[in-house]
Amino acid sequence: MPDDFEAMWSELAPLGRSAASGGYFRQPFTSVESELRSWFREQCAARELPVEADGNGNLLAWWGAGSDAVLVGSHLDSVLDGGAYDGPLGVVSSLAAIDLLRSRGVAPRRPVAVGAFAEEEGSRFGLACLGSRLASGTTTPESARELRDRDGVPLLDAMAAAGVEPSLGRADWLDRIGCFLELHVEQGRDLVDRERVVGLATEIWPHGRYRFDFTGDANHAGTTRMEDRHDPMLSFAMTALAAGKQARVSGQRATFGRVDVAPNGTNAIPSRVTAWLDARGETDESLVRLVAEIKRQGTERSGRDGTRLEVTSESVSGAVSFDPVLTAGVRSRLADRWGDVPVIPTMAGHDAGILAAAGVPTAMMFVRNPTGVSHSPEEFAEMADCLAGVEALADAIEGLVS
Ligand code: HGY
Ligand code: MN
Ligand code: MN
């Protein structure tokens, strides 16, 4: 008898959990992530689901073989100090949904695949959805080979060290996928405000990551007169304030969540501040406008500070609309048990967005999160809601394979 949802969830609970914060550090190709991958393989073995590794770090477990498969699943990695649910909820729910379908006696007419995608958060190599980008050909192997983590470890070395045999590039499993349905914890309070347990997604907002390099002149913190300084920290600080204000007034999102300061000493004016902007906009045009305005204000301030600013787009993902036919089909399938399921946009990126942009008919299902918090230890879903999500996912899959 394979483990049920609650048993699987409690097995995962200690893996990568920080005793200090209660949050998770499940960075790709680390020893803890290897444990997660082994756990996934063991669970699939217990269900007699053969697992395929694609050389990009992604794992796919197959219930049935052939083409036109219904792909479900999500990712096992987390942001730095993240929650337990973002990612693993979709993977664990998919395995539990297969158990439920088997107990219902469903004999699928199409294969069902459960995916566990690599480096969805971009928390180690900086590029979100790295596994699905490589598998879909959205990112080239050549550019991925250039990726390094914060300690300078190249992606391929990290993969090899984790026992993942790298063979980067478009995956042939993509040609065997008919559609993708990713279940995810909600990362806002839409469902809780509506008192609904499950929802579906309409679209993903365009979003991107931009590196802001501010350079100035290192000097003594005591002996350098204030008017003689070229302090890149001041240029950055003003740019961060401008980003917050611009996003607020235009109804978009802008966040500087990561900063690297050189030489990072208390008694020296920094020579360089590198900060990463995560920006998201309602449309492709509004995202471009937002980033351009932040850059303009940062450049203007740098001019006044006698510092220099260089902005590099590290990744930009355009607007994604989920497949309306697939979404409507899932919605009508869910209507019997779940009523009129809300369909809501999301400002978060997902592997579902990458595969949708690559032409795979894709839909997303959300499970209520009472805190509305995500990318933080506070992220949460009630066990009863998780189990309801499993049932809804099983209902949706059953509709697609019957
Ligand atoms: O950052 C994101 O939007 C996603 O959660 N990976
Ligand atoms: Mn996330
Ligand atoms: Mn996620």
Short mmCIF file of C-alpha atoms and ligand atoms in Angstrom, two decimals:
data_model
loop_
_atom_site.label_atom_id
_atom_site.label_comp_id
_atom_site.label_asym_id
_atom_site.label_seq_id
_atom_site.Cartn_x
_atom_site.Cartn_y
_atom_site.Cartn_z
CA MET A 1 0.00 0.00 0.00
CA PRO A 2 1.63 3.31 -1.00
CA ASP A 3 1.62 6.16 1.52
CA ASP A 4 -1.44 8.37 1.58
CA PHE A 5 -1.30 12.16 1.28
CA GLU A 6 -0.89 12.79 4.99
CA ALA A 7 1.86 10.21 5.34
CA MET A 8 3.72 11.60 2.31
CA TRP A 9 3.33 15.13 3.65
CA SER A 10 4.77 14.25 7.03
CA GLU A 11 7.69 12.41 5.42
CA LEU A 12 8.60 15.56 3.52
CA ALA A 13 8.08 17.91 6.47
CA PRO A 14 11.58 17.66 7.99
CA LEU A 15 13.50 17.76 4.68
CA GLY A 16 15.30 21.07 4.30
CA ARG A 17 13.45 22.68 7.20
CA SER A 18 15.31 25.37 9.14
CA ALA A 19 15.04 24.93 12.90
CA ALA A 20 15.54 28.68 13.28
CA SER A 21 12.74 29.95 11.05
CA GLY A 22 10.59 26.90 10.33
CA GLY A 23 11.05 27.72 6.63
CA TYR A 24 12.51 25.54 3.89
CA PHE A 25 15.85 25.63 2.08
CA ARG A 26 15.40 23.15 -0.76
CA GLN A 27 17.82 24.49 -3.34
CA PRO A 28 18.36 22.43 -6.48
CA PHE A 29 21.14 19.85 -6.69
CA THR A 30 21.97 20.11 -2.99
CA SER A 31 22.00 17.12 -0.66
CA VAL A 32 18.54 17.94 0.66
CA GLU A 33 17.13 18.23 -2.83
CA SER A 34 18.71 14.87 -3.66
CA GLU A 35 16.79 13.44 -0.72
CA LEU A 36 13.59 14.90 -2.14
CA ARG A 37 14.33 13.38 -5.54
CA SER A 38 15.05 9.99 -3.96
CA TRP A 39 11.84 10.27 -2.01
CA PHE A 40 9.94 10.95 -5.25
CA ARG A 41 11.53 7.93 -6.92
CA GLU A 42 10.66 5.72 -3.95
CA GLN A 43 7.04 6.87 -3.96
CA CYS A 44 6.80 6.21 -7.68
CA ALA A 45 8.37 2.77 -7.26
CA ALA A 46 5.82 1.93 -4.55
CA ARG A 47 3.11 2.78 -7.12
CA GLU A 48 4.85 0.97 -9.99
CA LEU A 49 5.17 4.21 -11.92
CA PRO A 50 8.39 4.12 -13.96
CA VAL A 51 10.43 7.30 -13.63
CA GLU A 52 12.13 9.04 -16.53
CA ALA A 53 14.97 11.53 -15.89
CA ASP A 54 15.45 13.96 -18.76
CA GLY A 55 18.98 15.26 -18.25
CA ASN A 56 17.67 18.73 -17.34
CA GLY A 57 17.04 17.68 -13.75
CA ASN A 58 13.34 16.99 -14.30
CA LEU A 59 11.75 13.71 -13.24
CA LEU A 60 8.59 12.31 -14.85
CA ALA A 61 6.71 9.30 -13.50
CA TRP A 62 4.43 7.49 -15.91
CA TRP A 63 1.09 5.80 -15.31
CA GLY A 64 0.69 4.18 -18.69
CA ALA A 65 2.86 4.71 -21.75
CA GLY A 66 2.48 6.41 -25.10
CA SER A 67 1.57 9.86 -26.27
CA ASP A 68 -1.11 12.50 -25.63
CA ALA A 69 -0.41 12.15 -21.90
CA VAL A 70 -2.04 14.24 -19.21
CA LEU A 71 0.87 15.79 -17.32
CA VAL A 72 0.33 16.82 -13.70
CA GLY A 73 2.86 17.72 -11.00
CA SER A 74 4.90 20.75 -10.02
CA HIS A 75 8.30 21.21 -8.33
CA LEU A 76 10.07 20.13 -5.14
CA ASP A 77 12.57 22.99 -4.75
CA SER A 78 11.84 26.09 -2.67
CA VAL A 79 12.92 29.71 -2.46
CA LEU A 80 15.40 30.53 0.31
CA ASP A 81 13.49 30.15 3.57
CA GLY A 82 10.28 29.30 1.74
CA GLY A 83 7.08 27.54 2.66
CA ALA A 84 6.30 23.85 2.55
CA TYR A 85 3.56 24.06 -0.06
CA ASP A 86 4.80 26.03 -3.06
CA GLY A 87 5.74 23.17 -5.35
CA PRO A 88 5.54 20.02 -3.23
CA LEU A 89 1.77 20.37 -2.83
CA GLY A 90 1.36 19.82 -6.59
CA VAL A 91 3.70 16.82 -6.68
CA VAL A 92 2.30 15.07 -3.61
CA SER A 93 -1.30 15.79 -4.66
CA SER A 94 -0.60 14.26 -8.07
CA LEU A 95 0.65 10.99 -6.57
CA ALA A 96 -2.31 10.91 -4.18
CA ALA A 97 -4.69 11.65 -7.07
CA ILE A 98 -3.37 8.62 -8.96
CA ASP A 99 -4.03 6.49 -5.87
CA LEU A 100 -7.54 7.85 -5.70
CA LEU A 101 -8.20 7.21 -9.39
CA ARG A 102 -6.93 3.66 -9.01
CA SER A 103 -9.19 3.13 -6.00
CA ARG A 104 -12.08 4.41 -8.12
CA GLY A 105 -11.18 1.75 -10.67
CA VAL A 106 -10.37 4.28 -13.37
CA ALA A 107 -8.57 2.72 -16.35
CA PRO A 108 -7.11 5.76 -18.16
CA ARG A 109 -7.40 5.91 -21.93
CA ARG A 110 -4.41 8.27 -22.02
CA PRO A 111 -1.18 8.05 -20.04
CA VAL A 112 -0.84 10.22 -16.96
CA ALA A 113 2.60 11.63 -16.10
CA VAL A 114 3.65 13.22 -12.81
CA GLY A 115 6.41 15.78 -13.23
CA ALA A 116 8.83 17.10 -10.61
CA PHE A 117 10.53 20.05 -12.30
CA ALA A 118 14.00 21.30 -11.37
CA GLU A 119 14.96 24.77 -10.07
CA GLU A 120 11.47 26.25 -10.51
CA GLU A 121 12.29 29.09 -8.15
CA GLY A 122 15.64 30.05 -9.63
CA SER A 123 16.87 30.27 -6.04
CA ARG A 124 20.30 28.85 -6.83
CA PHE A 125 21.09 29.62 -10.48
CA GLY A 126 18.96 32.75 -10.81
CA LEU A 127 16.77 31.58 -13.68
CA ALA A 128 13.27 30.55 -12.57
CA CYS A 129 11.70 27.44 -14.15
CA LEU A 130 15.12 26.31 -15.36
CA GLY A 131 14.07 22.67 -15.78
CA SER A 132 10.95 23.37 -17.80
CA ARG A 133 12.71 26.09 -19.81
CA LEU A 134 15.43 23.66 -20.85
CA ALA A 135 13.02 20.81 -21.53
CA SER A 136 10.83 23.01 -23.72
CA GLY A 137 13.74 24.61 -25.55
CA THR A 138 12.87 28.04 -24.10
CA THR A 139 16.41 28.29 -22.70
CA THR A 140 19.32 26.94 -24.70
CA PRO A 141 21.84 24.49 -23.24
CA GLU A 142 24.59 26.96 -24.18
CA SER A 143 23.15 29.72 -22.01
CA ALA A 144 22.38 27.30 -19.16
CA ARG A 145 26.00 26.12 -19.19
CA GLU A 146 27.01 29.68 -18.30
CA LEU A 147 24.86 29.70 -15.13
CA ARG A 148 26.69 29.73 -11.82
CA ASP A 149 25.42 29.76 -8.26
CA ARG A 150 26.47 32.38 -5.69
CA ASP A 151 29.63 30.43 -4.90
CA GLY A 152 30.57 30.26 -8.57
CA VAL A 153 29.63 26.59 -9.00
CA PRO A 154 28.56 25.94 -12.62
CA LEU A 155 25.18 24.31 -13.19
CA LEU A 156 26.65 21.20 -14.80
CA ASP A 157 29.04 20.64 -11.88
CA ALA A 158 26.20 21.02 -9.39
CA MET A 159 24.09 18.54 -11.32
CA ALA A 160 26.91 16.03 -11.55
CA ALA A 161 27.71 16.42 -7.85
CA ALA A 162 24.07 15.62 -7.07
CA GLY A 163 24.25 12.46 -9.17
CA VAL A 164 22.09 13.93 -11.93
CA GLU A 165 23.61 13.01 -15.27
CA PRO A 166 23.35 16.26 -17.23
CA SER A 167 22.23 16.19 -20.83
CA LEU A 168 20.73 19.62 -21.32
CA GLY A 169 18.24 20.42 -24.03
CA ARG A 170 14.77 19.96 -25.39
CA ALA A 171 13.28 16.81 -23.88
CA ASP A 172 11.61 14.19 -26.02
CA TRP A 173 8.92 13.67 -23.35
CA LEU A 174 7.47 16.98 -24.48
CA ASP A 175 6.20 15.28 -27.64
CA ARG A 176 4.31 12.74 -25.52
CA ILE A 177 2.38 15.38 -23.54
CA GLY A 178 -1.16 16.29 -24.58
CA CYS A 179 -1.88 18.76 -21.80
CA PHE A 180 -0.54 19.95 -18.43
CA LEU A 181 -2.52 20.62 -15.29
CA GLU A 182 -0.46 22.06 -12.40
CA LEU A 183 -1.99 22.16 -8.94
CA HIS A 184 -0.50 24.85 -6.68
CA VAL A 185 -1.08 26.44 -3.32
CA GLU A 186 -2.72 29.83 -3.83
CA GLN A 187 -0.29 32.69 -3.24
CA GLY A 188 -2.89 35.27 -2.29
CA ARG A 189 -6.21 35.59 -0.54
CA ASP A 190 -8.67 35.38 -3.39
CA LEU A 191 -10.07 31.95 -2.49
CA VAL A 192 -10.16 32.56 1.24
CA ASP A 193 -12.05 35.82 0.70
CA ARG A 194 -14.56 34.00 -1.50
CA GLU A 195 -14.76 31.10 0.98
CA ARG A 196 -13.83 28.65 -1.76
CA VAL A 197 -11.41 25.73 -1.48
CA VAL A 198 -10.23 25.36 -5.08
CA GLY A 199 -9.85 27.70 -8.02
CA LEU A 200 -8.46 27.77 -11.54
CA ALA A 201 -6.12 30.25 -13.23
CA THR A 202 -6.79 32.49 -16.18
CA GLU A 203 -3.33 33.89 -16.84
CA ILE A 204 0.13 34.69 -15.51
CA TRP A 205 1.29 38.28 -15.44
CA PRO A 206 4.38 39.14 -17.47
CA HIS A 207 7.41 39.26 -15.18
CA GLY A 208 11.15 39.51 -15.22
CA ARG A 209 14.39 39.69 -13.26
CA TYR A 210 16.79 42.57 -13.86
CA ARG A 211 20.26 43.03 -12.40
CA PHE A 212 21.12 46.58 -11.34
CA ASP A 213 24.88 47.15 -10.98
CA PHE A 214 25.70 50.42 -9.24
CA THR A 215 29.40 51.25 -9.13
CA GLY A 216 31.09 54.02 -7.18
CA ASP A 217 34.33 54.68 -5.35
CA ALA A 218 35.37 52.79 -2.24
CA ASN A 219 36.72 55.07 0.44
CA HIS A 220 37.08 55.55 4.17
CA ALA A 221 33.80 55.89 6.09
CA GLY A 222 35.29 58.35 8.54
CA THR A 223 37.73 60.52 6.65
CA THR A 224 35.80 61.02 3.39
CA ARG A 225 33.69 64.18 3.52
CA MET A 226 30.06 63.56 2.66
CA GLU A 227 30.26 65.90 -0.34
CA ASP A 228 33.29 64.06 -1.73
CA ARG A 229 31.66 60.64 -1.89
CA HIS A 230 30.49 58.54 -4.83
CA ASP A 231 28.44 56.08 -2.81
CA PRO A 232 26.52 53.47 -4.86
CA MET A 233 24.50 52.49 -1.79
CA LEU A 234 22.73 55.84 -1.90
CA SER A 235 21.99 55.44 -5.61
CA PHE A 236 20.58 51.98 -4.93
CA ALA A 237 18.55 53.11 -1.91
CA MET A 238 16.84 55.82 -3.93
CA THR A 239 16.22 53.38 -6.80
CA ALA A 240 14.56 50.90 -4.43
CA LEU A 241 12.27 53.63 -3.14
CA ALA A 242 11.48 54.70 -6.69
CA ALA A 243 10.68 51.09 -7.68
CA GLY A 244 8.22 50.73 -4.81
CA LYS A 245 6.56 54.02 -5.62
CA GLN A 246 6.33 53.44 -9.38
CA ALA A 247 4.81 49.99 -8.89
CA ARG A 248 2.36 51.34 -6.33
CA VAL A 249 1.11 54.22 -8.42
CA SER A 250 0.74 52.08 -11.55
CA GLY A 251 -0.81 49.01 -9.89
CA GLN A 252 2.14 46.75 -10.82
CA ARG A 253 4.75 44.92 -8.70
CA ALA A 254 8.42 45.74 -8.08
CA THR A 255 10.72 44.16 -5.50
CA PHE A 256 14.41 44.36 -4.71
CA GLY A 257 14.78 41.19 -2.62
CA ARG A 258 18.45 40.45 -3.16
CA VAL A 259 21.46 42.71 -2.75
CA ASP A 260 25.16 42.04 -3.00
CA VAL A 261 27.51 44.72 -1.66
CA ALA A 262 31.26 44.93 -2.24
CA PRO A 263 33.33 44.89 -0.20
CA ASN A 264 30.51 44.76 2.40
CA GLY A 265 32.44 46.32 5.26
CA THR A 266 30.95 48.54 7.92
CA ASN A 267 33.65 51.22 7.77
CA ALA A 268 34.10 51.51 4.01
CA ILE A 269 31.98 53.27 1.39
CA PRO A 270 31.03 50.44 -0.98
CA SER A 271 32.62 50.21 -4.41
CA ARG A 272 29.66 48.32 -5.85
CA VAL A 273 26.07 47.46 -5.04
CA THR A 274 24.37 44.83 -7.17
CA ALA A 275 20.64 44.44 -6.62
CA TRP A 276 18.11 42.30 -8.41
CA LEU A 277 14.75 43.73 -9.36
CA ASP A 278 11.80 41.36 -9.67
CA ALA A 279 9.15 43.23 -11.63
CA ARG A 280 5.69 42.13 -12.75
CA GLY A 281 3.13 43.98 -14.82
CA GLU A 282 -0.41 43.50 -15.96
CA THR A 283 0.63 43.63 -19.63
CA ASP A 284 3.91 43.27 -21.50
CA GLU A 285 3.82 47.00 -22.23
CA SER A 286 3.19 48.03 -18.63
CA LEU A 287 6.09 45.84 -17.49
CA VAL A 288 8.44 47.48 -20.01
CA ARG A 289 7.26 50.92 -18.92
CA LEU A 290 7.69 50.12 -15.23
CA VAL A 291 11.25 48.83 -15.61
CA ALA A 292 12.21 51.71 -17.90
CA GLU A 293 10.94 54.24 -15.37
CA ILE A 294 12.82 52.59 -12.49
CA LYS A 295 15.97 52.54 -14.61
CA ARG A 296 15.47 56.19 -15.58
CA GLN A 297 15.17 57.31 -11.98
CA GLY A 298 18.12 55.15 -10.90
CA THR A 299 20.29 56.54 -13.68
CA GLU A 300 19.31 60.07 -12.84
CA ARG A 301 20.20 59.59 -9.18
CA SER A 302 23.48 57.88 -10.09
CA GLY A 303 24.35 60.95 -12.15
CA ARG A 304 23.86 63.12 -9.10
CA ASP A 305 25.84 60.73 -6.88
CA GLY A 306 28.74 60.42 -9.31
CA THR A 307 28.13 56.69 -9.53
CA ARG A 308 27.25 54.53 -12.55
CA LEU A 309 24.29 52.25 -13.13
CA GLU A 310 24.11 49.37 -15.59
CA VAL A 311 20.90 47.35 -15.93
CA THR A 312 20.87 43.82 -17.36
CA SER A 313 17.68 41.84 -18.09
CA GLU A 314 18.43 38.37 -16.77
CA SER A 315 15.08 36.83 -17.73
CA VAL A 316 11.76 38.13 -18.97
CA SER A 317 8.62 36.04 -19.35
CA GLY A 318 5.76 37.41 -21.40
CA ALA A 319 2.06 37.22 -20.57
CA VAL A 320 0.64 33.70 -20.48
CA SER A 321 -3.02 32.84 -20.93
CA PHE A 322 -3.96 29.36 -19.88
CA ASP A 323 -5.82 27.21 -22.39
CA PRO A 324 -9.46 28.33 -22.30
CA VAL A 325 -10.83 25.03 -23.64
CA LEU A 326 -8.87 22.90 -21.16
CA THR A 327 -9.72 25.28 -18.30
CA ALA A 328 -13.42 25.28 -19.19
CA GLY A 329 -13.40 21.48 -19.46
CA VAL A 330 -11.80 21.09 -16.04
CA ARG A 331 -14.17 23.69 -14.61
CA SER A 332 -17.25 21.92 -15.88
CA ARG A 333 -15.88 18.57 -14.66
CA LEU A 334 -15.41 20.10 -11.19
CA ALA A 335 -18.84 21.75 -11.17
CA ASP A 336 -20.69 18.69 -9.77
CA ARG A 337 -18.66 18.47 -6.61
CA TRP A 338 -17.17 21.99 -6.36
CA GLY A 339 -19.83 24.26 -7.85
CA ASP A 340 -18.87 27.35 -9.79
CA VAL A 341 -15.08 27.25 -9.40
CA PRO A 342 -13.49 30.76 -9.39
CA VAL A 343 -11.08 31.49 -12.23
CA ILE A 344 -8.43 34.01 -11.18
CA PRO A 345 -5.20 35.53 -12.55
CA THR A 346 -1.84 34.98 -10.87
CA MET A 347 1.19 37.20 -10.58
CA ALA A 348 3.47 34.24 -9.86
CA GLY A 349 5.53 32.34 -12.42
CA HIS A 350 5.10 28.58 -12.84
CA ASP A 351 6.38 25.72 -14.99
CA ALA A 352 2.80 25.69 -16.30
CA GLY A 353 3.47 29.13 -17.78
CA ILE A 354 6.63 27.94 -19.53
CA LEU A 355 4.94 24.88 -21.05
CA ALA A 356 1.89 26.95 -22.02
CA ALA A 357 4.14 29.42 -23.85
CA ALA A 358 5.82 26.45 -25.55
CA GLY A 359 2.47 25.38 -26.97
CA VAL A 360 1.27 22.75 -24.48
CA PRO A 361 -2.43 23.24 -23.62
CA THR A 362 -2.15 24.07 -19.94
CA ALA A 363 -4.36 24.87 -16.97
CA MET A 364 -3.67 25.56 -13.29
CA MET A 365 -5.62 24.69 -10.18
CA PHE A 366 -5.20 26.52 -6.85
CA VAL A 367 -5.82 25.31 -3.32
CA ARG A 368 -6.84 27.87 -0.70
CA ASN A 369 -4.13 29.39 1.51
CA PRO A 370 -5.63 31.01 4.62
CA THR A 371 -2.63 33.24 5.28
CA GLY A 372 -2.36 34.29 1.65
CA VAL A 373 1.40 34.32 2.30
CA SER A 374 3.90 32.55 0.05
CA HIS A 375 7.70 32.44 -0.36
CA SER A 376 7.83 32.58 3.43
CA PRO A 377 7.57 30.12 6.31
CA GLU A 378 4.03 31.47 6.89
CA GLU A 379 2.72 29.83 3.72
CA PHE A 380 -0.03 27.40 4.68
CA ALA A 381 -2.95 25.23 3.61
CA GLU A 382 -5.27 23.29 5.91
CA MET A 383 -4.95 19.52 5.61
CA ALA A 384 -8.67 19.28 4.78
CA ASP A 385 -8.14 21.71 1.88
CA CYS A 386 -5.12 19.75 0.64
CA LEU A 387 -7.22 16.58 0.62
CA ALA A 388 -9.99 18.43 -1.19
CA GLY A 389 -7.36 19.54 -3.72
CA VAL A 390 -6.36 15.90 -4.28
CA GLU A 391 -9.98 15.01 -4.91
CA ALA A 392 -10.46 17.93 -7.30
CA LEU A 393 -7.28 17.03 -9.16
CA ALA A 394 -8.41 13.41 -9.40
CA ASP A 395 -11.81 14.57 -10.71
CA ALA A 396 -10.09 16.75 -13.30
CA ILE A 397 -7.72 13.98 -14.43
CA GLU A 398 -10.59 11.50 -14.58
CA GLY A 399 -12.44 13.87 -16.89
CA LEU A 400 -9.40 14.10 -19.15
CA VAL A 401 -8.58 10.38 -19.34
CA SER A 402 -12.05 8.85 -19.48
O1 HGY B 1 8.69 33.63 -8.46
C1 HGY B 1 7.64 33.15 -8.85
O2 HGY B 1 6.75 33.78 -9.35
C2 HGY B 1 7.37 31.69 -8.71
O3 HGY B 1 6.82 31.41 -7.50
N1 HGY B 1 8.43 30.86 -9.07
MN MN B 2 7.29 30.01 -5.84
MN MN B 3 5.62 27.06 -7.32
#
